Coordinates of C-alpha atoms and ligand atoms in Angstrom, one line a residue:
X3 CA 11.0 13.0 18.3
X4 CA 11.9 9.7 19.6
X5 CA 9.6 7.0 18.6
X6 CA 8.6 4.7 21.3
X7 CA 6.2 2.6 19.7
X8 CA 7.2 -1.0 20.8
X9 CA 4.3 -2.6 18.8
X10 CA 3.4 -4.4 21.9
X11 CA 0.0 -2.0 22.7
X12 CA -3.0 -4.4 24.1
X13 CA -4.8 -4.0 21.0
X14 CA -2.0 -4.3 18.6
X15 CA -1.6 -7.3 16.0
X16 CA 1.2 -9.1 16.4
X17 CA 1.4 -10.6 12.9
X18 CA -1.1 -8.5 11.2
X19 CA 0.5 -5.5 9.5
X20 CA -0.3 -1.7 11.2
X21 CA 1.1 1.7 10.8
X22 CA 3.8 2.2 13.8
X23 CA 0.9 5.2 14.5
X24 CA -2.3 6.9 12.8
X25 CA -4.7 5.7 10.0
X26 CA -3.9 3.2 7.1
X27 CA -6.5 1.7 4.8
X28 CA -5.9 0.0 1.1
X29 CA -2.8 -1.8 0.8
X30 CA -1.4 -0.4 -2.3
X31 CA 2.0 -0.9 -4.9
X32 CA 2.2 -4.7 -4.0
X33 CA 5.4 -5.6 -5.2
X34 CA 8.3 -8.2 -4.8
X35 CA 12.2 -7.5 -6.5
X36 CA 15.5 -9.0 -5.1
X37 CA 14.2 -11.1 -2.3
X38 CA 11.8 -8.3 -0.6
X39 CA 8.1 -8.2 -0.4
X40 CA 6.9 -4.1 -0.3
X41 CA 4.0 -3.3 0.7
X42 CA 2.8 0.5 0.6
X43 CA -0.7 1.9 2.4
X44 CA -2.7 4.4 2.7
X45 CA -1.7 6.6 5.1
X46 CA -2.9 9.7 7.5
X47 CA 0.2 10.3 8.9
X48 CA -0.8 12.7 10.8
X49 CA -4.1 11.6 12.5
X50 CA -6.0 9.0 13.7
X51 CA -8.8 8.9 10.8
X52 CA -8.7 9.2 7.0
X53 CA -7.2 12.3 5.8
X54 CA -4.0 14.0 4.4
X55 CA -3.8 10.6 2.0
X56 CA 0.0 10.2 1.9
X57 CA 1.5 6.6 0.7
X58 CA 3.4 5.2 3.7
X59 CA 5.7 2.0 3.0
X60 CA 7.0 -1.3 4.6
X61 CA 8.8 -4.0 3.6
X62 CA 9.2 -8.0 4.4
X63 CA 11.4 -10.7 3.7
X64 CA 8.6 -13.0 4.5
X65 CA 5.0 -11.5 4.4
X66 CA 5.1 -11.8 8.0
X67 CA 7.9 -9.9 9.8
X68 CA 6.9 -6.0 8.3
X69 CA 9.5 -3.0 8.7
X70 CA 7.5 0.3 8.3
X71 CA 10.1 3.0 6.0
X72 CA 9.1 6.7 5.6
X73 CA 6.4 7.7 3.4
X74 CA 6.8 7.5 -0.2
X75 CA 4.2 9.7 -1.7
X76 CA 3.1 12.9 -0.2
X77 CA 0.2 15.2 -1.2
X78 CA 1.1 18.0 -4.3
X79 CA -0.6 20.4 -6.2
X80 CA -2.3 17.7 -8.4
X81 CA -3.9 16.3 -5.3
X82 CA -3.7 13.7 -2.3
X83 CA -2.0 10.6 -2.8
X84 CA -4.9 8.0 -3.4
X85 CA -5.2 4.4 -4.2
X86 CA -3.1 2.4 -6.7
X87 CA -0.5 -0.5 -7.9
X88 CA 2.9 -1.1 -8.5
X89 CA 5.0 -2.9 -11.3
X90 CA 8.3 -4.0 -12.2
X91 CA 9.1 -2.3 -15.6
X92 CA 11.9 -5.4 -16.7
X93 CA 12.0 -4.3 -20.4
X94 CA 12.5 -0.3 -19.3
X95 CA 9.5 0.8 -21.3
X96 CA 9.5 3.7 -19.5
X97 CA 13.2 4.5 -20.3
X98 CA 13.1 5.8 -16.6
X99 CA 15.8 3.1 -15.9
X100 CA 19.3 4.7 -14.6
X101 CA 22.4 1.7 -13.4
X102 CA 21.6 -1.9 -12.6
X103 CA 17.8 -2.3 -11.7
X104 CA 14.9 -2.0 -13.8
X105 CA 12.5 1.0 -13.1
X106 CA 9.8 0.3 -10.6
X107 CA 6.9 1.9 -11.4
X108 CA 3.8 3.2 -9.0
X109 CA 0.7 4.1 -10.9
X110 CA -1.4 6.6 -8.4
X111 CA -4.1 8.6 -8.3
X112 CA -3.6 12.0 -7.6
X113 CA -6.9 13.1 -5.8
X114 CA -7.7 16.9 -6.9
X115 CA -9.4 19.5 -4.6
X116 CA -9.0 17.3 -1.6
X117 CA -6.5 19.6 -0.1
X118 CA -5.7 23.1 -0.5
X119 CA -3.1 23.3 -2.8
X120 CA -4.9 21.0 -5.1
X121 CA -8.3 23.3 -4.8
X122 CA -10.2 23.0 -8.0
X123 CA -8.4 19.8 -9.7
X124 CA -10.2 16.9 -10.8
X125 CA -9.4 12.8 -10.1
X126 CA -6.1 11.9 -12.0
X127 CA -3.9 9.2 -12.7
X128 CA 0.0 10.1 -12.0
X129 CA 3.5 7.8 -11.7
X130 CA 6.3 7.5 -9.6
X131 CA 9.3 5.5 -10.0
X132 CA 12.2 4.0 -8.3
X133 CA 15.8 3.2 -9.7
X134 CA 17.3 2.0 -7.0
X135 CA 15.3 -1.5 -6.6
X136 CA 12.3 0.5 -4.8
X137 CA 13.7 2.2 -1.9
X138 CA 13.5 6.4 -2.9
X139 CA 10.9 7.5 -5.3
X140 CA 10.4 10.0 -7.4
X141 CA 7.3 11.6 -9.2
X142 CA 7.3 11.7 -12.8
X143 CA 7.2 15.5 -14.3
X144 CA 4.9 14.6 -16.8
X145 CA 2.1 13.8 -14.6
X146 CA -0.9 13.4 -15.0
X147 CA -0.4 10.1 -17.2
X148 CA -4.3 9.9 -17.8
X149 CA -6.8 13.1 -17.7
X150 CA -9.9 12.7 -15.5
X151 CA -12.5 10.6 -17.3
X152 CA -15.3 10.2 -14.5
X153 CA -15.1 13.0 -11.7
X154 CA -14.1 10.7 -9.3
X155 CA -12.2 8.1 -11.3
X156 CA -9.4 6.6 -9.3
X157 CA -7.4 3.5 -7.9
X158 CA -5.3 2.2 -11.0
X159 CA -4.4 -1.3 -11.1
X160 CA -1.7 -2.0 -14.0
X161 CA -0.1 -5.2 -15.3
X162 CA 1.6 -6.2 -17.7
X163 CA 0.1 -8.2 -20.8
X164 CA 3.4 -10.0 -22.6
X165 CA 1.3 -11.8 -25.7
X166 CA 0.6 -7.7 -26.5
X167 CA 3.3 -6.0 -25.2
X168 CA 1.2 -3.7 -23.4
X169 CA 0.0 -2.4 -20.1
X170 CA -2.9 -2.6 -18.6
X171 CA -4.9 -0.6 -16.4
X172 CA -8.2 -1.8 -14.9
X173 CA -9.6 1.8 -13.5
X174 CA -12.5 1.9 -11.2
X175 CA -14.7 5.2 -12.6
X176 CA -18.3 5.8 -10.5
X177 CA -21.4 4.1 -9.9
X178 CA -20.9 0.4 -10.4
X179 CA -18.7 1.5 -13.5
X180 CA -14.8 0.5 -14.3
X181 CA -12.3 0.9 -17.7
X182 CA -9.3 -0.9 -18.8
X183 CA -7.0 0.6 -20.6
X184 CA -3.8 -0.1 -22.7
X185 CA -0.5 1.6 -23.4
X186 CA 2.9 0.7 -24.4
X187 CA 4.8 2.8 -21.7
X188 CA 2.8 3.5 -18.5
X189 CA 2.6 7.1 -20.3
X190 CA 0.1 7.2 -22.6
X191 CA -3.3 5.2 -22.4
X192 CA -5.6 4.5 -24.8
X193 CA -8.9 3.2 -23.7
X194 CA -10.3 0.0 -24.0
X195 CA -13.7 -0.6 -22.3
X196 CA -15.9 -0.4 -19.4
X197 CA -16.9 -3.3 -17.0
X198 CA -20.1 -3.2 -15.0
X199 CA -20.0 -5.1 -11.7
X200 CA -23.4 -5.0 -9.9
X201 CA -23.2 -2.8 -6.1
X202 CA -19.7 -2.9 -6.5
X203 CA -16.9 0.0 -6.1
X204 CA -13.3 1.2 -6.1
X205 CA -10.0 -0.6 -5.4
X206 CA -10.2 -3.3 -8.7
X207 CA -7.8 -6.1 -9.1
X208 CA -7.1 -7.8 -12.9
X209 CA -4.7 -10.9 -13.4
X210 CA -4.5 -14.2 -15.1
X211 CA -4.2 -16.8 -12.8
X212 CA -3.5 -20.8 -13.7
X213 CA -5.4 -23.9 -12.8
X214 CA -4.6 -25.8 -9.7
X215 CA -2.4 -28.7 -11.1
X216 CA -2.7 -27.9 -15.0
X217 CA 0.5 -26.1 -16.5
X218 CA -1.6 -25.1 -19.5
X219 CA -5.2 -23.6 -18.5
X220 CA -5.5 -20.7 -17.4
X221 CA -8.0 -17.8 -16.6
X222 CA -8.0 -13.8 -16.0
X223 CA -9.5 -12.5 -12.8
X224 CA -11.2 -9.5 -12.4
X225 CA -12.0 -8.3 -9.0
X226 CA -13.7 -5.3 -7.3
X227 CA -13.1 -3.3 -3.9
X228 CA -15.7 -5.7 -2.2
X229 CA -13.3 -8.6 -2.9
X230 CA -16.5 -9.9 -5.6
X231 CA -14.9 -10.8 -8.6
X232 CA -15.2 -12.7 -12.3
X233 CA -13.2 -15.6 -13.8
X234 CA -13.2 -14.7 -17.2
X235 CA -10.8 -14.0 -20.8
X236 CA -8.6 -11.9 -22.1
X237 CA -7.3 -11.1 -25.3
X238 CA -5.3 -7.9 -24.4
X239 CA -8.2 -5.6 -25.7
X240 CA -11.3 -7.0 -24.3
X241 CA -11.9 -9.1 -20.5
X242 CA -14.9 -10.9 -20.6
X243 CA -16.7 -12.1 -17.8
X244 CA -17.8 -16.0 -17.8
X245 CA -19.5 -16.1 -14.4
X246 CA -21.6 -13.9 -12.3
X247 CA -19.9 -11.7 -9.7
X248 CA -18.5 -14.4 -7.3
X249 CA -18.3 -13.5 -2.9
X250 CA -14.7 -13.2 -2.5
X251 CA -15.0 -13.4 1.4
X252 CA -17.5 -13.5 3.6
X253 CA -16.4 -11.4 6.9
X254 CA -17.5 -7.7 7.4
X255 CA -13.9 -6.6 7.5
X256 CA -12.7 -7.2 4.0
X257 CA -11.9 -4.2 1.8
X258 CA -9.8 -3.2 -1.0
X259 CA -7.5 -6.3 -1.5
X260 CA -5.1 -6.0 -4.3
X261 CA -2.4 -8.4 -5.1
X262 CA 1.6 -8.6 -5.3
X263 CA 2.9 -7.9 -8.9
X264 CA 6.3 -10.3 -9.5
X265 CA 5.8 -12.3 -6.5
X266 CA 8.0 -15.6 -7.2
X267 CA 7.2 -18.9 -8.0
X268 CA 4.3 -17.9 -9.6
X269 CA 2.5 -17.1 -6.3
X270 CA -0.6 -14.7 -6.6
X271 CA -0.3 -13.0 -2.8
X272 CA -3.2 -10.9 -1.8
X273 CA -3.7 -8.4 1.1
X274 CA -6.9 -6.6 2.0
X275 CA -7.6 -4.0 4.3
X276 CA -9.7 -4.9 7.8
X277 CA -12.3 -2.3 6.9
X278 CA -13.7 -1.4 9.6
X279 CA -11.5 -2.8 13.1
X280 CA -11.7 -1.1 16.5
X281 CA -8.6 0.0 18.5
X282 CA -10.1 2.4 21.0
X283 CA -6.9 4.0 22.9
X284 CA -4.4 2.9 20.7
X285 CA -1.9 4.8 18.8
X286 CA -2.4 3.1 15.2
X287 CA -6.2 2.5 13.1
X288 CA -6.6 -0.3 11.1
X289 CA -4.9 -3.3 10.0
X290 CA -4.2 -5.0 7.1
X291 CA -5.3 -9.0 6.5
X292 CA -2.7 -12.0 6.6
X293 CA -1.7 -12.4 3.0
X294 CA -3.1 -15.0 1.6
X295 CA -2.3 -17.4 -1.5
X296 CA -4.8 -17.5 -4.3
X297 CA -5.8 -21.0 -6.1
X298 CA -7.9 -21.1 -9.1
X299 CA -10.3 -24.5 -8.4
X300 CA -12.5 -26.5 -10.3
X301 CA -15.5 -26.8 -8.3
X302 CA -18.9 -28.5 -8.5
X303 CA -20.1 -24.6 -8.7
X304 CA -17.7 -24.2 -11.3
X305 CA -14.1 -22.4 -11.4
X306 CA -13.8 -20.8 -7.7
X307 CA -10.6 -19.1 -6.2
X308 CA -9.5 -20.2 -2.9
X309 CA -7.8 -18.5 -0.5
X310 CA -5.3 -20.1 2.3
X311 CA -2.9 -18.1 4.5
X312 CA 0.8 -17.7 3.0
X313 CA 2.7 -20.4 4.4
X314 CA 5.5 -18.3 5.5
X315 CA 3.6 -17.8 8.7
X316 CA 4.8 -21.1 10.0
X317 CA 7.9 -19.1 10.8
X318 CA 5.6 -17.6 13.9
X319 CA 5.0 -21.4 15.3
X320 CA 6.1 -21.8 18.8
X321 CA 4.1 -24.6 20.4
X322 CA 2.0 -27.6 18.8
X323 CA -1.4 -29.5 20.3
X324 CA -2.4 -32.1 18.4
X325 CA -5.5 -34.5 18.7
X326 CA -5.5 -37.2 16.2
X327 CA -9.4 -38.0 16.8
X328 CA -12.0 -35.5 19.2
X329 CA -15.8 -37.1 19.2
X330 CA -18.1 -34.7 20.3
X331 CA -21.5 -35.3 21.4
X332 CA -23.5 -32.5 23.7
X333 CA -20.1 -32.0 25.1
X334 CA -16.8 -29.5 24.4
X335 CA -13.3 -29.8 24.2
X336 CA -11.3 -27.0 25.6
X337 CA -7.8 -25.9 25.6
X338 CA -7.1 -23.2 28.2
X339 CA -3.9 -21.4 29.2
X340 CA -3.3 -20.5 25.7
X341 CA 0.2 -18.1 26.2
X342 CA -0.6 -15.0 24.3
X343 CA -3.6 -16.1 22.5
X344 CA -2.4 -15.8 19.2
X345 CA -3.1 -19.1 16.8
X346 CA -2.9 -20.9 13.5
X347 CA -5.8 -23.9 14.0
X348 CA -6.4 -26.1 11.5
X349 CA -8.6 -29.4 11.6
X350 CA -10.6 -31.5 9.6
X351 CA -14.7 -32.6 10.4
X352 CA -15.4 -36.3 9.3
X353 CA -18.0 -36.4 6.9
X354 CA -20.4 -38.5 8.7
X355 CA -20.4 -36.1 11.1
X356 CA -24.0 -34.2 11.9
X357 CA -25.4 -31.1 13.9
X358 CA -23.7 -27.4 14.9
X359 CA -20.4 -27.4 15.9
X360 CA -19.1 -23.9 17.8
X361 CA -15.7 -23.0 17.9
X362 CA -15.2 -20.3 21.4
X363 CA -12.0 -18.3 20.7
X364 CA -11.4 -15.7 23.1
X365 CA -15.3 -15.1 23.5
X366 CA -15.9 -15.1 19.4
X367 CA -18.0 -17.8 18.4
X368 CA -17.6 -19.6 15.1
X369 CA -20.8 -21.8 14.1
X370 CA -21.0 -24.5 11.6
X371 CA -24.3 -26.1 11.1
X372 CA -23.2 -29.1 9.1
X373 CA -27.4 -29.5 8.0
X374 CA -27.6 -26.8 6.6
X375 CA -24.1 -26.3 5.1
X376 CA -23.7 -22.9 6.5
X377 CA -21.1 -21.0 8.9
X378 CA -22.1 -18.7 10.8
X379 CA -20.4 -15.3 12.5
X380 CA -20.4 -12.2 13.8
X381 CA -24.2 -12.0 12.2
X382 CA -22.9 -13.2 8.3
X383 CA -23.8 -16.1 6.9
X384 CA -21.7 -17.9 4.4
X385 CA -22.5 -21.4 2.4
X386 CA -20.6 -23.7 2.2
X387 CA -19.6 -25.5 -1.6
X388 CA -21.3 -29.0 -1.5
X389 CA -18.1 -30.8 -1.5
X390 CA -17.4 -34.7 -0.7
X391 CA -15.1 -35.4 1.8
X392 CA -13.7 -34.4 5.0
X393 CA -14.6 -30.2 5.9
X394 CA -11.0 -28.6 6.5
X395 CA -11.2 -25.5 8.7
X396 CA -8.4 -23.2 9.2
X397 CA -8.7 -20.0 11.9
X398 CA -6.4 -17.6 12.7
X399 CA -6.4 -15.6 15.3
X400 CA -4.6 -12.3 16.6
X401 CA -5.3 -9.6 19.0
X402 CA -7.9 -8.4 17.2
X403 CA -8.4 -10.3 14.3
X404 CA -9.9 -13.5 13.4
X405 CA -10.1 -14.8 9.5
X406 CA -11.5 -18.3 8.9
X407 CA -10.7 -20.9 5.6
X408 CA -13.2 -23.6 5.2
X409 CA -13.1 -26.2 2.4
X410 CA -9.4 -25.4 1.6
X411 CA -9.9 -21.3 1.6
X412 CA -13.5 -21.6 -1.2
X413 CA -15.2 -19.8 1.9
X414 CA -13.2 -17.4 3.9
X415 CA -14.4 -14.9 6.7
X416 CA -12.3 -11.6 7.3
X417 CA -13.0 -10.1 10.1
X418 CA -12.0 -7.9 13.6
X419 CA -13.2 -8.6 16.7
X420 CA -12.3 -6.6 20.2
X421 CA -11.1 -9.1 22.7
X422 CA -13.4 -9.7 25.8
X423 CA -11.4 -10.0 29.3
X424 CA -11.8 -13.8 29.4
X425 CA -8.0 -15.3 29.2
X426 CA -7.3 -16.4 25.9
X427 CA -8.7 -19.9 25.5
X428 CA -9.8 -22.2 22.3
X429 CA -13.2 -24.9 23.0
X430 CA -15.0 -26.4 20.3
X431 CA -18.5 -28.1 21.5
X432 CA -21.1 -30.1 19.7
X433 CA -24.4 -27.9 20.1
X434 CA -26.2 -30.7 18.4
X435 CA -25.7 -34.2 17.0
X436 CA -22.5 -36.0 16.5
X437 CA -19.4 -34.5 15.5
X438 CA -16.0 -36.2 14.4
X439 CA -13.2 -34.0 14.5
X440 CA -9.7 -35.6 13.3
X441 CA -6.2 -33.9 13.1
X442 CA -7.4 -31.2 15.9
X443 CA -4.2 -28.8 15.1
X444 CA -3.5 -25.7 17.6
X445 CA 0.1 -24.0 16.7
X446 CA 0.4 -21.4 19.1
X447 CA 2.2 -18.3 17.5
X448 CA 5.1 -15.8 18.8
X449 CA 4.4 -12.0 17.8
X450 CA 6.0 -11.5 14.5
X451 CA 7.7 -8.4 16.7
X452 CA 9.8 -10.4 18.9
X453 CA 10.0 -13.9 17.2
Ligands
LIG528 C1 -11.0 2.7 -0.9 C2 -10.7 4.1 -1.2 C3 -10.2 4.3 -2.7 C4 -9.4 5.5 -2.6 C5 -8.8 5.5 -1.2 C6 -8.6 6.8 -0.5 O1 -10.9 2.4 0.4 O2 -11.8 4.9 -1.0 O3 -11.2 4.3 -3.6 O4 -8.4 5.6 -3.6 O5 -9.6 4.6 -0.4 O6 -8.0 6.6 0.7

């Protein structure tokens, strides 16, 4: 059948990554080898809801300009494919390696009795591997790599932990319950422990991260399916928490982030599913976030992560506004005649500034109410950090998408929205006292489909 999808449907994202057609949710196997950022989903290929769980595939020079390749891993007789993570296996300790490239491994779990041929299996963990730098996979025939432990255990998340030479596996297994788990191989696990994080499920994440601007302090990060997470230690047998369970984000469409394994520099690169978007009449379901950049912080809370958008997506930039200085006082400050509607804003709010400021995008309003120290939208509330100094804000916004950074990405908002018929246009008011905004900053954005 010839595909016609054009990617250029009302409702379609235009630098937001969606199946060409049908459901997606978790972003799964984030990897990066030889240049190329792949990204693997799960996928209904065959409907618009969740269903048949089959891991489809794209890949990206940039984070930003997506290719969607066929499906990697279909359903078998151990199960559907569900939930999991990729890695790099650079000292072949899998012996799987065949020619030039090291194996690359996808650690899976194969979801028992959710379809026929699987009727009667239970929740396992499975791999699949690629020789050829990640492009044609294969399932190992000694799958399952780990037996069911809970009923329902599932979405593995495996790194690898040098000072031990080991893998590990964080595992989420039921209730508010997860493992970790160690092996030499990717083959055989031994466990380690359980981790309880309170009203929090599925999809963890586990990696150390380093200090902004320090070169020789770091800390491990643990996070759940909610995007909470821990800053904690790590010895290769034990993580232990050394904060409560932190807000990761503070939108309503934030799900199941995970984060790229071998990304360069150093980078920690994390996508999320947009749990929860609405696309009535279109071909595809869902969409994944913007990648973001993670930052470990000091705070005056304490260690925080931060999350900004990858700066790759200034490759989308087509068209600058800038206001060095906006006062606002019972007044607002419109730009209208935005071209498509799609925007990377970024401005700063002087700190003697006082009273609500509301950002209007496209009929979504963004509130700040600088007494209080709170922003407000779509019904959530977030605070902000009591931080000196100017308030950066950072929104960007697609079709149907809007995710919002304050204080340098310690308070982000993920979140979906479905466009009203207004034409696209950008104001900012004062709602009450005195506001100072410097370095107003409106890049307008080409689709990442055509630009
Ligand atoms: C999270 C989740 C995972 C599971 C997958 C199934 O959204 O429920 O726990 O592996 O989705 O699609």
């Amino acid at each position: 059948m010839v595909d016609t999808t054009d990617y250029n449907e009302t409702l379609r994202p235009q630098f937001h990554f969606t199946a060409r057609k049908n459901w997606l949710n978790d972003p799964n196997g984030l990897f990066y080898y030889q240049g190329i950022y792949h990204l693997f989903f799960q996928h209904n290929p065959f409907g618009l809801e969740w269903g048949n769980m089959t891991w489809g595939h794209a890949i990206s020079p940039d984070l930003v300009h997506w290719q969607q390749l066929p499906n990697v891993l279909e359903p078998d007789e151990l199960g559907t494919m569900f939930s999991g993570s990729a890695v790099v296996d650079w000292e072949n300790t899998t012996e799987f390696q065949q020619g030039g490239h090291p194996p690359i491994v996808l650690i899976y779990t194969a979801a028992g009795n959710t379809s026929p041929a699987s009727e009667g299996k239970s929740f396992t963990q499975c791999l699949a591997y690629s020789t050829d730098g990640g492009y044609t996979w294969q399932k190992y025939p000694g799958n399952p790599v780990l037996a069911c432990v809970r009923p329902e255990n599932r979405d593995p998340k495996v790194i690898w932990h040098a000072p031990s030479r080991r893998w590990i596996m964080t595992l989420y297994l039921d209730g508010n319950e997860f493992a970790f788990f160690s092996s030499p191989d990717l083959k055989t696990w031994s466990p380690l422990h359980t981790l309880f994080a309170p009203d929090s499920i599925e999809c963890p994440d586990f990696f150390e991260i380093s200090l902004e601007g320090s070169s020789n302090f770091s800390k491990w990060v643990w996070i759940a399916g909610n995007g909470r997470y821990y800053i904690g230690s790590f010895d290769g047998k034990h993580f232990q928490p050394e904060t409560n369970l932190i807000v990761g984000d503070y939108g309503p469409n934030c799900y199941a982030c995970q984060t790229y394994s071998d990304a360069p520099e150093g980078r920690r690169i994390q996508i999320a599913w947009m749990r929860g978007g609405k696309y009535p009449g279109m071909p595809f379901n869902q969409q994944m976030s913007f990648p973001c950049e993670l930052r470990l912080v000091q705070t005056p809370l304490g260690l925080r992560l931060s999350r900004l958008p990858v700066r790759e997506i200034e490759t989308l930039y087509i068209q600058r506004h800038y206001y060095s200085e906006i006062p606002l006082q019972n007044n607002s400050f419109t730009l209208p005649n935005l071209n498509n509607g799609l925007i990377d804003f970024s401005c700063q709010i002087e700190p003697e500034s006082h009273g609500r400021l509301k950002f209007k995008i496209h009929g979504q309003e963004v509130v700040f109410d600088l007494h209080s120290g709170t922003i407000s939208y779509q019904g959530q509330t977030a605070p902000l950090l009591p931080l000196s100094g100017p308030l950066k804000v950072r929104i960007l916004v697609d079709r149907t998408s809007l995710e919002l950074f304050a204080q340098d990405g310690l308070v982000s908002f993920t979140s979906c929205y479905l466009p009203d018929s207004e034409f696209p246009e950008f104001m900012v008011s004062a709602q009450s006292g005195h506001i100072q905004i410097r370095d107003f900053t409106l890049w307008e954005l080409g689709s990442a489909w055509t630009h």
